[in-house]
PDB file of C-alpha atoms and ligand atoms in Angstrom:
ATOM      1  CA  MET V   1       0.000   0.000   0.000  1.00 82.00           C
ATOM      2  CA  THR V   2       1.576   3.212  -1.201  1.00 90.00           C
ATOM      3  CA  ILE V   3       0.319   6.630  -0.266  1.00 94.00           C
ATOM      4  CA  ARG V   4       1.123  10.264  -0.922  1.00 95.00           C
ATOM      5  CA  LEU V   5       1.312  12.592   2.021  1.00 96.00           C
ATOM      6  CA  THR V   6       1.581  16.380   1.856  1.00 97.00           C
ATOM      7  CA  ARG V   7       2.574  18.619   4.737  1.00 98.00           C
ATOM      8  CA  ASN V   8       2.525  22.413   4.665  1.00 98.00           C
ATOM      9  CA  TYR V   9       5.012  24.774   6.256  1.00 98.00           C
ATOM     10  CA  ARG V  10       4.979  28.544   6.540  1.00 98.00           C
ATOM     11  CA  PHE V  11       7.632  31.193   6.800  1.00 98.00           C
ATOM     12  CA  VAL V  12       7.936  34.883   6.062  1.00 98.00           C
ATOM     13  CA  ALA V  13      10.760  36.501   4.153  1.00 98.00           C
ATOM     14  CA  SER V  14      11.499  39.621   2.176  1.00 97.00           C
ATOM     15  CA  HIS V  15      13.257  40.022  -1.133  1.00 97.00           C
ATOM     16  CA  ARG V  16      13.724  42.013  -4.263  1.00 97.00           C
ATOM     17  CA  LEU V  17      13.817  40.427  -7.711  1.00 97.00           C
ATOM     18  CA  HIS V  18      16.342  42.312  -9.803  1.00 96.00           C
ATOM     19  CA  LEU V  19      18.970  41.439 -12.416  1.00 96.00           C
ATOM     20  CA  ASP V  20      21.860  43.861 -12.534  1.00 93.00           C
ATOM     21  CA  HIS V  21      22.551  43.301 -16.214  1.00 95.00           C
ATOM     22  CA  LEU V  22      19.063  44.446 -17.213  1.00 96.00           C
ATOM     23  CA  SER V  23      17.774  48.029 -17.387  1.00 97.00           C
ATOM     24  CA  GLU V  24      15.444  49.392 -14.727  1.00 96.00           C
ATOM     25  CA  GLU V  25      12.652  49.304 -17.247  1.00 97.00           C
ATOM     26  CA  ASP V  26      13.278  45.679 -18.219  1.00 97.00           C
ATOM     27  CA  ASN V  27      13.530  44.629 -14.578  1.00 96.00           C
ATOM     28  CA  GLN V  28      10.212  46.294 -13.846  1.00 96.00           C
ATOM     29  CA  LYS V  29       8.614  44.638 -16.833  1.00 97.00           C
ATOM     30  CA  LEU V  30      10.008  41.206 -15.945  1.00 96.00           C
ATOM     31  CA  PHE V  31       9.455  41.138 -12.188  1.00 95.00           C
ATOM     32  CA  GLY V  32       6.652  43.673 -11.657  1.00 93.00           C
ATOM     33  CA  LYS V  33       6.046  44.599  -8.017  1.00 91.00           C
ATOM     34  CA  CYS V  34       8.720  42.133  -6.886  1.00 92.00           C
ATOM     35  CA  ASN V  35      11.224  44.588  -8.425  1.00 95.00           C
ATOM     36  CA  ASN V  36      10.233  47.482  -6.149  1.00 94.00           C
ATOM     37  CA  PRO V  37      13.513  49.054  -5.025  1.00 93.00           C
ATOM     38  CA  TYR V  38      13.273  48.653  -1.260  1.00 95.00           C
ATOM     39  CA  GLY V  39      12.061  45.071  -1.130  1.00 95.00           C
ATOM     40  CA  HIS V  40       8.840  43.605   0.205  1.00 96.00           C
ATOM     41  CA  GLY V  41       7.703  40.539   2.103  1.00 96.00           C
ATOM     42  CA  HIS V  42       5.785  37.390   1.356  1.00 97.00           C
ATOM     43  CA  ASN V  43       4.025  34.832   3.508  1.00 98.00           C
ATOM     44  CA  TYR V  44       5.425  31.718   1.920  1.00 98.00           C
ATOM     45  CA  VAL V  45       3.811  28.303   2.128  1.00 98.00           C
ATOM     46  CA  VAL V  46       5.974  25.316   1.260  1.00 98.00           C
ATOM     47  CA  SER V  47       4.217  22.009   0.677  1.00 98.00           C
ATOM     48  CA  ILE V  48       6.290  18.880   0.826  1.00 98.00           C
ATOM     49  CA  THR V  49       4.818  15.740  -0.713  1.00 98.00           C
ATOM     50  CA  VAL V  50       6.232  12.296  -0.090  1.00 97.00           C
ATOM     51  CA  LYS V  51       5.272   8.906  -1.433  1.00 96.00           C
ATOM     52  CA  GLY V  52       5.843   5.612   0.287  1.00 94.00           C
ATOM     53  CA  PRO V  53       4.364   2.519   1.838  1.00 94.00           C
ATOM     54  CA  ILE V  54       2.335   2.586   5.010  1.00 93.00           C
ATOM     55  CA  ASP V  55       4.054   1.008   7.976  1.00 89.00           C
ATOM     56  CA  GLN V  56       1.604  -1.725   8.956  1.00 90.00           C
ATOM     57  CA  ARG V  57       2.504  -1.459  12.635  1.00 91.00           C
ATOM     58  CA  THR V  58       1.932   2.282  12.947  1.00 89.00           C
ATOM     59  CA  GLY V  59      -0.450   2.963  10.075  1.00 90.00           C
ATOM     60  CA  LEU V  60       1.788   5.850   9.042  1.00 90.00           C
ATOM     61  CA  ALA V  61       3.680   6.601   5.836  1.00 91.00           C
ATOM     62  CA  ILE V  62       6.255   8.820   7.495  1.00 92.00           C
ATOM     63  CA  SER V  63       7.260  10.143  10.871  1.00 91.00           C
ATOM     64  CA  VAL V  64       5.812  13.622  10.679  1.00 94.00           C
ATOM     65  CA  ALA V  65       7.981  14.705  13.608  1.00 96.00           C
ATOM     66  CA  ASP V  66      11.119  13.697  11.710  1.00 96.00           C
ATOM     67  CA  LEU V  67       9.946  15.460   8.548  1.00 97.00           C
ATOM     68  CA  ASP V  68       9.101  18.574  10.559  1.00 98.00           C
ATOM     69  CA  ALA V  69      12.540  18.596  12.144  1.00 98.00           C
ATOM     70  CA  LEU V  70      14.216  18.258   8.737  1.00 98.00           C
ATOM     71  CA  VAL V  71      12.160  21.043   7.167  1.00 98.00           C
ATOM     72  CA  GLN V  72      12.674  23.255  10.199  1.00 98.00           C
ATOM     73  CA  HIS V  73      16.420  22.819  10.042  1.00 98.00           C
ATOM     74  CA  GLU V  74      16.887  22.913   6.258  1.00 98.00           C
ATOM     75  CA  VAL V  75      14.236  25.425   5.200  1.00 98.00           C
ATOM     76  CA  ILE V  76      12.601  27.440   7.958  1.00 98.00           C
ATOM     77  CA  ASP V  77      15.793  28.193   9.863  1.00 98.00           C
ATOM     78  CA  ARG V  78      17.460  29.336   6.620  1.00 97.00           C
ATOM     79  CA  TYR V  79      14.678  31.534   5.233  1.00 98.00           C
ATOM     80  CA  ASP V  80      12.322  32.675   7.974  1.00 98.00           C
ATOM     81  CA  HIS V  81      12.465  36.417   8.719  1.00 98.00           C
ATOM     82  CA  ARG V  82      15.406  36.903   6.332  1.00 98.00           C
ATOM     83  CA  TYR V  83      16.071  39.315   3.524  1.00 97.00           C
ATOM     84  CA  LEU V  84      16.698  36.656   0.897  1.00 97.00           C
ATOM     85  CA  ASN V  85      18.966  38.790  -1.317  1.00 95.00           C
ATOM     86  CA  PHE V  86      21.583  39.371   1.380  1.00 94.00           C
ATOM     87  CA  ASP V  87      20.991  36.894   4.196  1.00 94.00           C
ATOM     88  CA  VAL V  88      20.605  33.657   2.266  1.00 97.00           C
ATOM     89  CA  PRO V  89      23.496  32.314   0.162  1.00 97.00           C
ATOM     90  CA  ASP V  90      21.023  30.458  -2.089  1.00 97.00           C
ATOM     91  CA  PHE V  91      19.938  33.785  -3.555  1.00 97.00           C
ATOM     92  CA  THR V  92      22.927  36.078  -3.407  1.00 92.00           C
ATOM     93  CA  SER V  93      23.900  35.172  -6.973  1.00 91.00           C
ATOM     94  CA  LYS V  94      20.527  34.250  -8.450  1.00 94.00           C
ATOM     95  CA  PRO V  95      17.060  35.730  -8.022  1.00 96.00           C
ATOM     96  CA  SER V  96      14.802  34.405  -5.275  1.00 97.00           C
ATOM     97  CA  THR V  97      11.991  33.468  -7.616  1.00 97.00           C
ATOM     98  CA  THR V  98       9.601  30.779  -6.422  1.00 97.00           C
ATOM     99  CA  GLU V  99      11.100  28.574  -9.126  1.00 97.00           C
ATOM    100  CA  ASN V 100      14.643  28.928  -7.790  1.00 98.00           C
ATOM    101  CA  MET V 101      13.392  28.547  -4.239  1.00 98.00           C
ATOM    102  CA  ALA V 102      11.737  25.207  -5.056  1.00 98.00           C
ATOM    103  CA  PHE V 103      15.011  23.847  -6.457  1.00 98.00           C
ATOM    104  CA  ALA V 104      17.014  25.135  -3.490  1.00 98.00           C
ATOM    105  CA  ILE V 105      14.581  23.549  -1.024  1.00 98.00           C
ATOM    106  CA  ARG V 106      14.741  20.252  -2.891  1.00 98.00           C
ATOM    107  CA  ASP V 107      18.536  20.274  -2.723  1.00 98.00           C
ATOM    108  CA  HIS V 108      18.625  21.088   0.985  1.00 98.00           C
ATOM    109  CA  LEU V 109      16.088  18.395   1.843  1.00 98.00           C
ATOM    110  CA  LEU V 110      17.666  15.673  -0.273  1.00 97.00           C
ATOM    111  CA  ALA V 111      21.133  16.385   1.136  1.00 97.00           C
ATOM    112  CA  ASN V 112      19.955  15.115   4.522  1.00 96.00           C
ATOM    113  CA  TRP V 113      16.868  13.131   3.587  1.00 96.00           C
ATOM    114  CA  GLN V 114      17.998   9.641   4.488  1.00 95.00           C
ATOM    115  CA  LYS V 115      19.948  10.761   7.514  1.00 95.00           C
ATOM    116  CA  ALA V 116      16.894  12.517   8.928  1.00 96.00           C
ATOM    117  CA  LEU V 117      14.203  10.060   7.894  1.00 94.00           C
ATOM    118  CA  GLY V 118      15.926   6.692   7.936  1.00 89.00           C
ATOM    119  CA  VAL V 119      16.787   4.066   5.380  1.00 85.00           C
ATOM    120  CA  GLY V 120      13.184   3.145   4.594  1.00 84.00           C
ATOM    121  CA  ALA V 121      12.190   6.779   4.199  1.00 90.00           C
ATOM    122  CA  PRO V 122       9.474   7.592   1.673  1.00 94.00           C
ATOM    123  CA  GLN V 123      10.499   9.401  -1.497  1.00 96.00           C
ATOM    124  CA  LEU V 124      10.301  13.139  -1.870  1.00 97.00           C
ATOM    125  CA  ILE V 125       8.091  13.652  -4.907  1.00 97.00           C
ATOM    126  CA  ASP V 126       6.903  17.291  -4.941  1.00 97.00           C
ATOM    127  CA  VAL V 127       8.131  20.597  -3.576  1.00 98.00           C
ATOM    128  CA  LYS V 128       5.504  23.305  -3.907  1.00 98.00           C
ATOM    129  CA  VAL V 129       6.254  26.920  -3.057  1.00 98.00           C
ATOM    130  CA  GLN V 130       3.373  29.359  -2.775  1.00 98.00           C
ATOM    131  CA  GLU V 131       4.427  32.991  -2.744  1.00 96.00           C
ATOM    132  CA  THR V 132       1.052  34.701  -3.082  1.00 95.00           C
ATOM    133  CA  LYS V 133      -2.545  33.567  -3.348  1.00 94.00           C
ATOM    134  CA  ARG V 134      -2.223  33.812  -7.109  1.00 93.00           C
ATOM    135  CA  ASN V 135       1.228  32.361  -7.590  1.00 93.00           C
ATOM    136  CA  SER V 136       2.736  29.003  -6.765  1.00 97.00           C
ATOM    137  CA  VAL V 137       5.163  26.613  -8.415  1.00 98.00           C
ATOM    138  CA  THR V 138       5.441  22.863  -8.065  1.00 98.00           C
ATOM    139  CA  LEU V 139       8.695  21.073  -8.671  1.00 98.00           C
ATOM    140  CA  ALA V 140       7.796  17.484  -9.526  1.00 97.00           C
ATOM    141  CA  LEU V 141      10.679  15.158  -8.774  1.00 94.00           C
ATOM    142  CA  ILE V 142       8.877  12.086 -10.070  1.00 81.00           C
ATOM    143  CA  ASN V 143       6.183  12.002 -12.743  1.00 65.00           C
TER     144      ASN V 143
HETATM  145 NI1   NI L   1       8.090  39.264  -4.340  1.00 71.94          NI
END
């Protein structure tokens, strides 16, 4: 019996999307309000989806406490209440778009996935990052 489980996490962070090699006008056109010069904040929601068998003894697909600890350490502690452009190495040399954030989160989670969740850990299959009510991206690791 295989199941998919999704757990949501929240953090707040500020940023500015801007590419130095583009003109002010092109930056504004490309990034819209996210290019405003003095930055702005978002209430981010990150949804982590895993897929794996249900442990017949516990009835669970994953230890939620272990997943929470991993996400806290690898994502929340890095991003929460930070100015992403300056405080977070992931985004000092590339823009903190939701797309780039999804890839960075995937990399951080997978780097410690088995160590945190054990050998029989379920697979990470989706990383979804919601930046606004209108805008989210989903990085599908497995189709
Ligand atoms: Ni923004």
